[in-house]
Short mmCIF file of C-alpha atoms and ligand atoms in Angstrom, two decimals:
data_model
loop_
_atom_site.label_atom_id
_atom_site.label_comp_id
_atom_site.label_asym_id
_atom_site.label_seq_id
_atom_site.Cartn_x
_atom_site.Cartn_y
_atom_site.Cartn_z
CA MET A 69 70.85 -40.44 19.16
CA THR A 70 68.19 -38.06 18.13
CA LEU A 71 65.49 -36.87 20.36
CA VAL A 72 62.11 -36.44 18.93
CA ALA A 73 60.26 -33.79 20.82
CA SER A 74 56.77 -34.93 21.40
CA ARG A 75 54.38 -32.22 20.37
CA PRO A 76 51.30 -31.59 22.43
CA ALA A 77 48.27 -32.90 20.65
CA VAL A 78 46.70 -29.64 19.62
CA THR A 79 44.11 -29.98 16.93
CA THR A 80 44.20 -26.92 14.78
CA ARG A 81 41.20 -26.43 12.61
CA PRO A 82 42.18 -26.42 8.96
CA ARG A 83 41.77 -22.98 7.47
CA THR A 84 39.54 -23.91 4.62
CA HIS A 85 36.62 -22.13 3.09
CA ARG A 86 34.25 -25.02 3.15
CA LEU A 87 31.53 -23.34 1.10
CA ARG A 88 33.71 -21.63 -1.48
CA PRO A 89 34.68 -23.19 -4.79
CA GLY A 90 38.37 -23.27 -3.80
CA ALA A 91 41.54 -21.76 -5.22
CA ARG A 92 41.59 -20.62 -8.83
CA ILE A 93 42.96 -23.19 -11.30
CA ARG A 94 45.27 -21.70 -13.93
CA PHE A 95 43.75 -22.05 -17.39
CA GLY A 96 40.97 -24.00 -15.74
CA PHE A 97 38.66 -23.23 -18.62
CA LEU A 98 40.77 -25.51 -20.85
CA VAL A 99 40.34 -28.64 -18.73
CA GLY A 100 36.93 -29.62 -20.04
CA PRO A 101 37.77 -29.06 -23.74
CA PHE A 102 40.93 -31.16 -23.37
CA LEU A 103 38.96 -34.03 -21.88
CA LEU A 104 36.62 -33.91 -24.88
CA LEU A 105 39.62 -33.92 -27.21
CA ALA A 106 41.11 -36.94 -25.44
CA LEU A 107 37.83 -38.83 -25.79
CA TRP A 108 37.66 -38.03 -29.49
CA ALA A 109 41.27 -39.16 -30.04
CA ALA A 110 40.68 -42.40 -28.15
CA ALA A 111 37.57 -43.20 -30.17
CA SER A 112 39.37 -42.57 -33.47
CA ALA A 113 42.49 -44.53 -32.52
CA SER A 114 40.51 -47.56 -31.41
CA GLY A 115 38.58 -47.54 -34.69
CA LEU A 116 35.29 -47.01 -32.93
CA LEU A 117 34.81 -43.84 -34.96
CA ASP A 118 34.43 -44.21 -38.75
CA PRO A 119 36.67 -41.56 -40.42
CA ARG A 120 34.00 -40.97 -43.10
CA PHE A 121 31.66 -40.02 -40.30
CA LEU A 122 34.13 -38.04 -38.21
CA SER A 123 37.82 -37.67 -39.08
CA ALA A 124 40.46 -38.32 -36.46
CA PRO A 125 41.97 -35.34 -34.61
CA TRP A 126 45.36 -35.84 -36.33
CA THR A 127 43.73 -35.84 -39.78
CA VAL A 128 42.11 -32.55 -38.84
CA ILE A 129 45.45 -31.16 -37.67
CA GLY A 130 47.07 -32.31 -40.91
CA THR A 131 44.35 -30.68 -42.97
CA ALA A 132 44.67 -27.51 -40.94
CA ALA A 133 48.41 -27.48 -41.64
CA GLU A 134 47.74 -27.89 -45.37
CA LEU A 135 45.19 -25.10 -45.30
CA ILE A 136 47.63 -22.84 -43.53
CA GLU A 137 50.38 -23.68 -46.02
CA SER A 138 48.18 -22.78 -48.96
CA GLY A 139 47.11 -19.60 -47.18
CA ARG A 140 43.43 -20.43 -47.43
CA LEU A 141 42.89 -20.68 -43.68
CA GLN A 142 44.42 -17.29 -42.89
CA GLU A 143 42.51 -15.61 -45.69
CA ASN A 144 39.16 -17.00 -44.58
CA LEU A 145 39.88 -16.50 -40.90
CA LEU A 146 40.76 -12.87 -41.51
CA ALA A 147 37.54 -12.29 -43.41
CA SER A 148 35.52 -13.84 -40.57
CA VAL A 149 37.34 -12.01 -37.79
CA GLN A 150 36.85 -8.73 -39.63
CA ARG A 151 33.10 -9.28 -39.85
CA VAL A 152 32.84 -10.13 -36.18
CA ALA A 153 35.04 -7.22 -35.13
CA LEU A 154 32.98 -4.79 -37.19
CA GLY A 155 29.73 -6.22 -35.92
CA LEU A 156 30.92 -5.88 -32.33
CA ALA A 157 32.34 -2.42 -32.95
CA ILE A 158 28.92 -1.25 -34.10
CA GLY A 159 26.61 -3.36 -31.95
CA VAL A 160 28.30 -2.94 -28.56
CA PRO A 161 28.39 0.88 -28.40
CA LEU A 162 24.90 1.05 -29.85
CA GLY A 163 23.50 -1.41 -27.31
CA THR A 164 25.27 0.41 -24.47
CA LEU A 165 23.98 3.78 -25.61
CA LEU A 166 20.42 2.51 -25.92
CA ALA A 167 20.66 0.94 -22.47
CA LEU A 168 21.93 4.20 -20.99
CA VAL A 169 19.17 6.29 -22.55
CA SER A 170 16.55 3.73 -21.61
CA GLY A 171 17.91 3.25 -18.09
CA MET A 172 18.22 6.91 -17.22
CA SER A 173 14.97 8.34 -18.49
CA ARG A 174 11.42 7.06 -18.37
CA TRP A 175 10.74 8.40 -21.84
CA GLY A 176 13.81 6.69 -23.21
CA GLU A 177 12.63 3.44 -21.72
CA ALA A 178 9.13 3.91 -23.09
CA VAL A 179 10.48 4.41 -26.59
CA ILE A 180 13.39 1.97 -26.68
CA ASP A 181 12.58 -0.94 -24.43
CA GLY A 182 9.52 -2.20 -26.30
CA PRO A 183 11.12 -2.59 -29.73
CA ILE A 184 14.12 -4.38 -28.25
CA GLN A 185 11.94 -6.80 -26.33
CA ILE A 186 10.07 -7.48 -29.57
CA LYS A 187 13.33 -7.97 -31.44
CA ARG A 188 14.29 -10.40 -28.72
CA ALA A 189 11.10 -12.36 -29.08
CA VAL A 190 11.49 -12.75 -32.85
CA PRO A 191 14.03 -15.44 -33.76
CA SER A 192 16.93 -13.63 -35.37
CA LEU A 193 17.00 -16.06 -38.28
CA ALA A 194 13.48 -14.98 -39.14
CA LEU A 195 14.80 -11.50 -39.82
CA MET A 196 17.36 -12.74 -42.32
CA PRO A 197 15.09 -12.78 -45.39
CA LEU A 198 14.09 -9.19 -44.69
CA LEU A 199 17.67 -8.06 -44.13
CA ILE A 200 18.70 -9.74 -47.38
CA LEU A 201 15.93 -7.95 -49.24
CA TRP A 202 16.94 -4.61 -47.78
CA LEU A 203 20.69 -4.87 -47.76
CA GLY A 204 21.50 -7.49 -50.37
CA ILE A 205 23.79 -10.39 -49.70
CA GLY A 206 27.04 -8.48 -49.35
CA GLU A 207 29.19 -7.49 -46.43
CA VAL A 208 26.76 -4.84 -45.17
CA MET A 209 24.10 -7.47 -44.57
CA LYS A 210 26.55 -9.79 -42.78
CA VAL A 211 27.88 -7.10 -40.47
CA THR A 212 24.36 -5.84 -39.79
CA VAL A 213 23.19 -9.31 -38.78
CA ILE A 214 26.03 -9.58 -36.29
CA ALA A 215 25.65 -6.02 -34.98
CA VAL A 216 21.91 -6.40 -34.42
CA GLY A 217 22.41 -9.77 -32.79
CA VAL A 218 25.09 -8.40 -30.45
CA LEU A 219 23.07 -5.33 -29.55
CA VAL A 220 20.38 -7.33 -27.78
CA PRO A 221 22.40 -9.04 -25.00
CA ILE A 222 24.44 -5.86 -24.46
CA TYR A 223 21.26 -3.84 -24.09
CA ILE A 224 19.48 -6.33 -21.84
CA HIS A 225 22.32 -6.84 -19.38
CA THR A 226 23.55 -3.26 -19.28
CA HIS A 227 20.01 -2.02 -18.77
CA ASN A 228 19.49 -4.53 -16.00
CA GLY A 229 22.81 -3.50 -14.42
CA LEU A 230 21.70 0.12 -14.51
CA ARG A 231 18.35 -0.56 -12.97
CA THR A 232 19.84 -2.51 -10.11
CA ILE A 233 22.21 0.27 -9.02
CA ASP A 234 21.43 0.85 -5.37
CA SER A 235 19.21 3.92 -5.01
CA ARG A 236 21.22 4.83 -1.92
CA TYR A 237 24.13 5.69 -4.20
CA VAL A 238 21.88 7.94 -6.24
CA GLU A 239 20.86 9.66 -3.01
CA LEU A 240 24.50 10.07 -2.08
CA ALA A 241 25.22 11.60 -5.48
CA GLU A 242 22.45 14.10 -4.82
CA THR A 243 23.73 15.06 -1.37
CA VAL A 244 27.27 15.70 -2.62
CA GLY A 245 25.81 17.64 -5.54
CA LEU A 246 27.24 15.61 -8.41
CA ARG A 247 26.69 17.07 -11.86
CA ARG A 248 25.01 14.84 -14.40
CA GLY A 249 28.21 14.06 -16.31
CA THR A 250 30.12 13.16 -13.16
CA PHE A 251 27.17 11.13 -11.94
CA ILE A 252 27.23 9.06 -15.12
CA ARG A 253 30.99 8.59 -14.98
CA LYS A 254 31.35 7.83 -11.28
CA VAL A 255 28.10 6.09 -10.41
CA VAL A 256 26.12 4.93 -13.43
CA LEU A 257 28.83 3.46 -15.64
CA PRO A 258 30.80 1.65 -12.92
CA GLY A 259 27.55 0.45 -11.39
CA ALA A 260 26.37 -0.95 -14.70
CA LEU A 261 29.76 -2.42 -15.59
CA PRO A 262 29.15 -5.89 -14.14
CA GLY A 263 25.96 -6.12 -16.18
CA PHE A 264 27.67 -4.79 -19.29
CA LEU A 265 30.46 -7.34 -19.02
CA LEU A 266 28.01 -10.18 -18.60
CA GLY A 267 26.25 -8.89 -21.71
CA MET A 268 29.65 -8.79 -23.40
CA ARG A 269 30.18 -12.48 -22.71
CA PHE A 270 26.91 -13.30 -24.39
CA ALA A 271 27.70 -10.84 -27.16
CA VAL A 272 30.98 -12.39 -28.24
CA THR A 273 29.54 -15.88 -28.48
CA THR A 274 26.44 -14.52 -30.21
CA ALA A 275 28.66 -12.73 -32.71
CA TRP A 276 30.34 -15.98 -33.83
CA LEU A 277 26.95 -17.65 -33.98
CA PHE A 278 25.49 -15.06 -36.33
CA LEU A 279 28.68 -15.07 -38.33
CA VAL A 280 28.18 -18.71 -39.28
CA VAL A 281 24.63 -18.06 -40.37
CA ALA A 282 25.62 -15.01 -42.39
CA GLU A 283 28.55 -16.75 -44.01
CA LEU A 284 26.55 -19.74 -45.14
CA ILE A 285 24.59 -17.39 -47.37
CA ASN A 286 26.38 -16.60 -50.60
CA SER A 287 29.86 -15.88 -49.34
CA THR A 288 33.11 -16.18 -51.21
CA THR A 289 35.28 -15.79 -48.12
CA GLY A 290 35.14 -16.71 -44.45
CA ILE A 291 35.28 -19.85 -42.39
CA GLY A 292 31.62 -20.53 -43.03
CA TYR A 293 32.21 -20.37 -46.78
CA MET A 294 35.18 -22.72 -46.45
CA MET A 295 33.02 -25.21 -44.57
CA ASP A 296 30.14 -24.96 -47.01
CA LEU A 297 32.47 -25.59 -49.89
CA ALA A 298 33.91 -28.61 -48.09
CA ARG A 299 30.39 -29.98 -47.65
CA THR A 300 29.86 -30.08 -51.41
CA TYR A 301 33.07 -32.14 -51.74
CA GLY A 302 32.35 -34.29 -48.70
CA GLN A 303 35.53 -33.21 -46.87
CA THR A 304 34.60 -33.81 -43.23
CA GLU A 305 38.11 -32.91 -42.09
CA VAL A 306 37.79 -29.37 -43.49
CA ILE A 307 34.38 -28.99 -41.91
CA LEU A 308 35.93 -30.11 -38.64
CA VAL A 309 38.74 -27.59 -38.98
CA GLY A 310 36.04 -24.94 -39.30
CA ILE A 311 34.11 -26.21 -36.30
CA VAL A 312 37.22 -26.41 -34.14
CA LEU A 313 38.17 -22.92 -35.27
CA TYR A 314 34.77 -21.52 -34.36
CA GLY A 315 35.00 -23.26 -31.02
CA LEU A 316 38.45 -21.91 -30.31
CA LEU A 317 37.50 -18.40 -31.36
CA GLY A 318 34.42 -18.49 -29.15
CA LEU A 319 36.34 -19.92 -26.23
CA PHE A 320 39.16 -17.41 -26.43
CA SER A 321 36.94 -14.39 -26.92
CA ASP A 322 34.98 -15.46 -23.85
CA ALA A 323 38.20 -15.92 -21.91
CA ALA A 324 39.34 -12.47 -23.02
CA VAL A 325 36.14 -10.90 -21.73
CA ARG A 326 36.50 -12.78 -18.47
CA LEU A 327 40.03 -11.50 -18.08
CA VAL A 328 38.82 -7.95 -18.58
CA GLU A 329 36.04 -8.69 -16.09
CA ARG A 330 38.50 -9.81 -13.41
CA ARG A 331 40.64 -6.72 -13.91
CA ALA A 332 37.79 -4.24 -14.11
CA LEU A 333 35.83 -5.62 -11.18
CA SER A 334 38.72 -6.13 -8.81
CA TRP A 335 36.86 -4.12 -6.18
CA ARG A 336 34.31 -6.90 -5.85
CA ARG A 337 34.61 -9.58 -3.24
CA THR A 338 32.40 -12.36 -4.46
CA LEU A 339 32.02 -16.09 -4.25
CA ALA A 340 34.22 -16.55 -7.30
CA SER A 341 37.20 -14.52 -6.12
CA MET B 134 19.72 38.16 17.10
CA ALA B 135 22.73 36.02 16.41
CA THR B 136 25.72 37.74 14.92
CA ASP B 137 25.78 35.81 11.69
CA VAL B 138 22.14 35.84 10.69
CA GLY B 139 22.86 34.39 7.30
CA GLU B 140 23.97 31.11 8.77
CA LEU B 141 21.12 30.56 11.18
CA ILE B 142 19.37 27.32 10.36
CA ARG B 143 15.65 27.66 10.59
CA VAL B 144 12.87 25.13 10.06
CA GLN B 145 9.40 26.61 10.22
CA ALA B 146 6.01 24.91 10.37
CA LEU B 147 7.42 21.84 8.67
CA THR B 148 4.80 19.24 7.86
CA ARG B 149 5.48 15.89 6.23
CA ARG B 150 2.91 13.23 5.47
CA TYR B 151 3.10 9.65 4.24
CA GLY B 152 -0.35 8.86 2.92
CA SER B 153 -2.80 9.87 5.60
CA ARG B 154 -0.22 9.68 8.39
CA THR B 155 1.25 12.99 9.46
CA ILE B 156 4.82 12.33 10.54
CA LEU B 157 5.98 15.91 11.10
CA ASP B 158 3.32 18.32 12.28
CA ARG B 159 4.15 22.04 11.93
CA LEU B 160 7.57 21.49 13.45
CA ASP B 161 9.77 24.49 14.31
CA LEU B 162 13.48 24.25 14.86
CA GLU B 163 16.40 26.66 14.96
CA ILE B 164 20.07 25.84 15.11
CA ALA B 165 22.72 28.49 15.67
CA PRO B 166 25.92 28.52 13.62
CA GLY B 167 28.40 26.06 15.09
CA GLU B 168 25.85 24.62 17.48
CA PHE B 169 25.79 20.88 18.09
CA VAL B 170 22.23 19.60 18.41
CA ALA B 171 21.29 16.00 19.09
CA LEU B 172 17.86 14.70 18.15
CA LEU B 173 16.30 11.87 20.12
CA GLY B 174 13.00 10.19 19.54
CA GLN B 175 11.33 6.83 19.54
CA SER B 176 11.69 4.60 16.56
CA GLY B 177 9.30 5.80 13.87
CA SER B 178 8.90 9.24 15.42
CA GLY B 179 10.14 10.93 12.26
CA LYS B 180 13.80 11.74 13.01
CA SER B 181 15.02 10.53 9.64
CA THR B 182 12.09 12.25 7.95
CA LEU B 183 13.15 15.57 9.47
CA LEU B 184 16.76 15.05 8.56
CA ARG B 185 15.94 14.13 4.99
CA ALA B 186 13.76 17.21 4.69
CA MET B 187 16.63 19.38 5.87
CA ALA B 188 18.99 17.66 3.44
CA GLY B 189 16.54 18.28 0.62
CA LEU B 190 16.24 14.58 -0.09
CA ASP B 191 12.48 14.28 0.17
CA GLY B 192 11.23 15.85 -3.02
CA ASP B 193 8.64 13.10 -3.37
CA VAL B 194 7.14 13.45 0.12
CA ALA B 195 3.95 15.44 0.66
CA GLY B 196 3.97 18.40 3.00
CA ASP B 197 4.77 22.07 3.42
CA GLY B 198 6.68 24.47 5.61
CA SER B 199 10.03 26.14 5.08
CA VAL B 200 13.59 25.01 5.57
CA GLU B 201 16.45 27.51 5.59
CA VAL B 202 19.87 25.90 5.55
CA PRO B 203 23.32 27.15 4.55
CA GLY B 204 24.59 26.50 1.05
CA GLN B 205 27.00 23.81 2.10
CA VAL B 206 25.27 20.90 3.82
CA SER B 207 26.87 17.49 4.31
CA VAL B 208 25.08 14.29 5.23
CA VAL B 209 26.44 11.25 7.03
CA PHE B 210 24.21 8.23 6.77
CA GLN B 211 23.89 5.27 9.07
CA ASP B 212 25.67 3.15 6.49
CA ALA B 213 28.95 4.63 5.32
CA ARG B 214 27.60 4.62 1.79
CA LEU B 215 30.92 4.51 0.00
CA LEU B 216 30.91 3.70 -3.70
CA PRO B 217 32.45 0.20 -3.72
CA TRP B 218 34.06 0.72 -7.13
CA GLN B 219 35.90 3.88 -6.14
CA ARG B 220 39.04 3.82 -4.04
CA VAL B 221 38.90 5.43 -0.60
CA LEU B 222 40.43 8.75 -1.67
CA ASP B 223 38.14 8.98 -4.72
CA ASN B 224 35.19 8.45 -2.43
CA VAL B 225 36.31 11.28 -0.18
CA VAL B 226 36.71 13.80 -3.00
CA LEU B 227 33.74 12.52 -5.02
CA GLY B 228 32.54 15.34 -7.25
CA LEU B 229 35.27 17.77 -6.18
CA ASP B 230 37.79 18.74 -8.84
CA GLY B 231 41.48 18.93 -7.96
CA ALA B 232 40.86 18.24 -4.29
CA ALA B 233 43.13 15.21 -3.92
CA GLU B 234 45.46 17.00 -1.53
CA ARG B 235 42.64 18.22 0.68
CA GLY B 236 41.17 14.72 0.55
CA ARG B 237 44.44 13.23 1.76
CA GLU B 238 44.55 15.72 4.64
CA SER B 239 40.98 14.93 5.50
CA LEU B 240 41.77 11.21 5.57
CA SER B 241 44.68 11.72 7.89
CA GLU B 242 42.43 13.82 10.12
CA VAL B 243 40.25 10.76 10.64
CA GLY B 244 43.33 8.59 11.13
CA LEU B 245 43.31 6.84 7.78
CA ALA B 246 46.48 8.22 6.22
CA GLY B 247 48.01 5.60 3.97
CA ARG B 248 44.71 3.92 3.11
CA GLU B 249 43.93 6.22 0.16
CA ARG B 250 44.25 3.48 -2.45
CA ALA B 251 42.26 0.82 -0.56
CA TRP B 252 38.86 -0.37 -1.77
CA PRO B 253 35.99 0.36 0.65
CA ASN B 254 35.41 -3.39 0.94
CA GLU B 255 38.82 -3.77 2.47
CA LEU B 256 38.00 -1.50 5.42
CA SER B 257 36.30 -2.35 8.69
CA GLY B 258 32.90 -0.87 9.48
CA GLY B 259 34.40 1.80 11.73
CA GLU B 260 37.00 2.71 9.16
CA GLN B 261 34.35 3.00 6.47
CA GLN B 262 32.35 5.35 8.67
CA ARG B 263 35.50 7.43 9.21
CA VAL B 264 35.91 7.70 5.44
CA ALA B 265 32.31 8.90 5.24
CA LEU B 266 33.13 11.49 7.89
CA ALA B 267 36.16 12.62 5.89
CA ARG B 268 33.99 12.87 2.78
CA SER B 269 31.58 15.13 4.67
CA LEU B 270 34.19 17.37 6.23
CA VAL B 271 36.36 17.89 3.16
CA ARG B 272 33.43 19.90 1.81
CA GLU B 273 33.67 22.34 4.75
CA PRO B 274 29.95 22.13 5.52
CA ARG B 275 28.18 24.83 7.48
CA LEU B 276 25.66 22.20 8.53
CA LEU B 277 26.43 18.55 9.16
CA LEU B 278 23.42 16.24 9.20
CA ALA B 279 24.09 12.81 10.65
CA ASP B 280 21.51 10.05 10.89
CA GLU B 281 22.64 7.53 13.50
CA PRO B 282 26.14 7.49 12.03
CA PHE B 283 27.47 5.19 14.73
CA GLY B 284 24.44 2.94 15.01
CA ALA B 285 26.13 -0.05 13.43
CA LEU B 286 29.37 0.17 15.41
CA ASP B 287 30.41 -1.68 18.55
CA ALA B 288 30.51 0.18 21.88
CA LEU B 289 34.27 0.69 21.98
CA THR B 290 34.47 1.99 18.41
CA ARG B 291 31.53 4.26 19.15
CA LEU B 292 33.38 5.89 22.02
CA LYS B 293 36.41 6.46 19.82
CA MET B 294 34.20 7.91 17.11
CA HIS B 295 32.62 10.27 19.64
CA ALA B 296 36.00 11.68 20.53
CA LEU B 297 36.92 11.96 16.86
CA LEU B 298 33.67 13.70 15.94
CA ARG B 299 34.01 16.13 18.82
CA ARG B 300 37.54 17.01 17.77
CA LEU B 301 36.59 17.43 14.11
CA VAL B 302 33.59 19.57 14.92
CA GLU B 303 35.72 21.81 17.14
CA GLN B 304 38.14 22.24 14.26
CA HIS B 305 35.69 22.81 11.41
CA ARG B 306 32.87 24.34 13.46
CA PRO B 307 29.86 23.33 11.39
CA ALA B 308 26.44 23.34 12.97
CA VAL B 309 25.50 19.72 13.63
CA LEU B 310 22.21 17.88 13.80
CA LEU B 311 22.90 14.40 15.04
CA VAL B 312 20.10 11.86 15.09
CA THR B 313 20.63 9.16 17.63
CA HIS B 314 18.64 6.78 19.81
CA ASP B 315 21.30 6.78 22.47
CA VAL B 316 20.65 9.28 25.28
CA ASP B 317 24.20 9.05 26.58
CA GLU B 318 25.63 9.68 23.14
CA ALA B 319 23.45 12.78 22.86
CA ILE B 320 24.55 14.07 26.25
CA ALA B 321 28.20 13.33 25.58
CA LEU B 322 28.31 15.20 22.29
CA ALA B 323 25.67 17.90 22.06
CA ASP B 324 25.20 21.46 23.25
CA ARG B 325 21.48 20.93 23.12
CA VAL B 326 19.34 17.78 23.04
CA LEU B 327 15.88 17.65 21.48
CA VAL B 328 13.22 15.00 21.73
CA LEU B 329 10.89 14.49 18.78
CA ASP B 330 7.43 13.21 19.57
CA HIS B 331 4.12 13.37 17.75
CA GLY B 332 5.67 15.35 14.93
CA ARG B 333 6.94 18.19 17.14
CA ILE B 334 9.92 19.00 19.32
CA ALA B 335 8.45 17.79 22.60
CA ALA B 336 11.37 18.45 24.93
CA GLU B 337 14.62 20.32 24.97
CA GLN B 338 17.63 20.20 27.29
CA ARG B 339 20.62 22.50 27.19
CA LEU B 340 23.92 21.08 28.35
CA ASP B 341 25.35 24.21 29.88
CA ALA B 342 28.59 23.74 31.73
CA GLY B 343 28.06 22.78 35.34
CA ARG B 344 24.63 21.25 34.91
CA ASP B 345 24.08 17.87 36.45
CA THR B 346 23.87 15.37 33.60
CA THR B 347 22.04 12.72 35.63
CA GLU B 348 19.16 15.12 36.00
CA ILE B 349 19.20 15.91 32.25
CA ARG B 350 19.37 12.23 31.47
CA ALA B 351 16.34 11.49 33.64
CA ALA B 352 14.38 14.32 32.05
CA LEU B 353 15.20 13.09 28.54
CA LEU B 354 14.25 9.51 29.38
CA ARG B 355 10.95 10.75 30.76
CA ALA B 356 10.33 12.69 27.56
CA LEU B 357 11.06 9.52 25.59
CA GLY B 358 8.46 7.67 27.62
CA VAL B 359 11.00 5.48 29.36
CA THR B 360 10.03 5.34 33.03
CA GLY B 361 11.87 3.78 35.95
CA GLU B 362 15.58 4.28 35.84
N1 ATP C 45 9.00 6.12 2.26
C1 ATP C 45 8.09 5.98 3.22
N2 ATP C 45 6.82 5.61 2.89
C2 ATP C 45 5.88 5.47 3.84
N3 ATP C 45 6.09 5.68 5.15
C3 ATP C 45 7.31 6.04 5.53
C4 ATP C 45 8.37 6.20 4.60
N4 ATP C 45 9.48 6.56 5.27
C5 ATP C 45 9.14 6.61 6.57
N5 ATP C 45 7.84 6.31 6.74
C6 ATP C 45 7.13 6.29 8.00
O1 ATP C 45 7.33 7.51 8.67
C7 ATP C 45 7.52 7.30 10.05
C8 ATP C 45 8.77 8.01 10.49
O2 ATP C 45 9.86 7.39 9.86
P1 ATP C 45 11.36 7.81 10.17
O3 ATP C 45 12.23 6.98 9.32
O4 ATP C 45 11.48 9.28 10.05
O5 ATP C 45 11.51 7.39 11.69
P2 ATP C 45 12.77 7.49 12.63
O6 ATP C 45 12.40 8.38 13.76
O7 ATP C 45 13.97 7.83 11.85
O8 ATP C 45 12.88 6.00 13.18
P3 ATP C 45 14.17 5.13 13.50
O9 ATP C 45 14.68 5.57 14.82
O10 ATP C 45 13.63 3.74 13.59
O11 ATP C 45 15.13 5.31 12.38
C9 ATP C 45 7.56 5.81 10.27
O12 ATP C 45 6.34 5.42 10.86
C10 ATP C 45 7.68 5.23 8.91
O13 ATP C 45 6.94 4.06 8.81
MG1 MG C 46 15.73 6.75 11.18
#
């Protein structure tokens, strides 16, 4: 015979954080996209979706496989990734530098801030005709479009991050007699890092956005070119491969930035952690 | 004249104004090397203004007068003011090259050995203030300026911090100007207690050995305008 000890009825309060979003879900950012995919598959399988209008996911996968086999996908992807990488490599340091100069001196701000705000107000596509006139329709123009587009969010958010650094830290830096270089390294840059990384998240998605626009104009390589060509032949499945590719690239570059963000800002205790 | 004239801290005819309001009015103050001075005063009497002037942090405030302080001055603020993105040890040795070892020693002096790699956010309020103290002392200041450094701490932690501060000051022997609104804290720690009122030093009490502290306390409270005790 077993004895069951009767426990006193103590009500322990559950240790939950009622107002916090809850524990982190692994690869949580993929949940939404997968739901969308499932919906698309269901609509195609049930015949609700006309394949001439939108090809089924498996057709797209098949086409992607064919494109990979023939080497066309890799070739075009490489061309696109190179443009984006170059655009980021030029635009990000430039935007950061401008933000630093503008954030740390009144004169810098007076000179730099205005033009960037104007650039922001003008739709980037409106600048395309001018850029084409100046730089032609080659690679230089494409990379410039991306770099200039990336520069703006980096500048805006880094500058904002700089300006919101607590003045008490500046005072501290003065009392311990920090030199200017050390001040920038230990106070300014880390203080502006959250802003910079937010700008980075906008920048990577912006980069892919401008890539499409640039590649639709007289390209002979790139995902955009591949899609434009498919349009003339009415191949929706190739267009879809391109769209999915853009989506994936955007999603993963954003995830990469977020990963860096989590690592670099581990000192922060925020709502999201 | 004091033996080490070079280290005498001297504030002469110091005036500070915010707009048309004169906060400090031709204030004179001298602190001997190694002397511990506490500064009392009602809220808004200008204690922080004086301290900031002595720390050279008020370049944008109108006024005149002269301030002579030693080359090495450290400031402890009411908030610990640690850079949240720097680990504890990096905060202590901020701006000092190759001082990691001294920083570690300084941290163990304030009882925080082993917490070098922690983020400031992971420390309690009292621990953060101890890190700030370590950051000040690792620079071997000849003058330590402290603006209500224990104001945000609970009573028990305050008492512990008093003992710690007294021990550290005995070891490093900087001159100290401690701003506080707590008369008992001033009496417990200082060699000399000043009361700031109407922009001047309005009262002064020396805590020589053997003097009756209840009498000093009453005199200071009177100077602060607190009657009935
Ligand atoms: N930046 C400022 N601009 C305008 N007035 C100021 C400024 N800083 C301080 N004051 C004024 O100067 C007076 C003295 O301020 P101070 O901070 O020195 O007082 P305090 O003695 O430290 O007071 P507390 O005990 O409350 O800290 C106050 O009346 C305050 O309003
Ligand atoms: Mg004050």
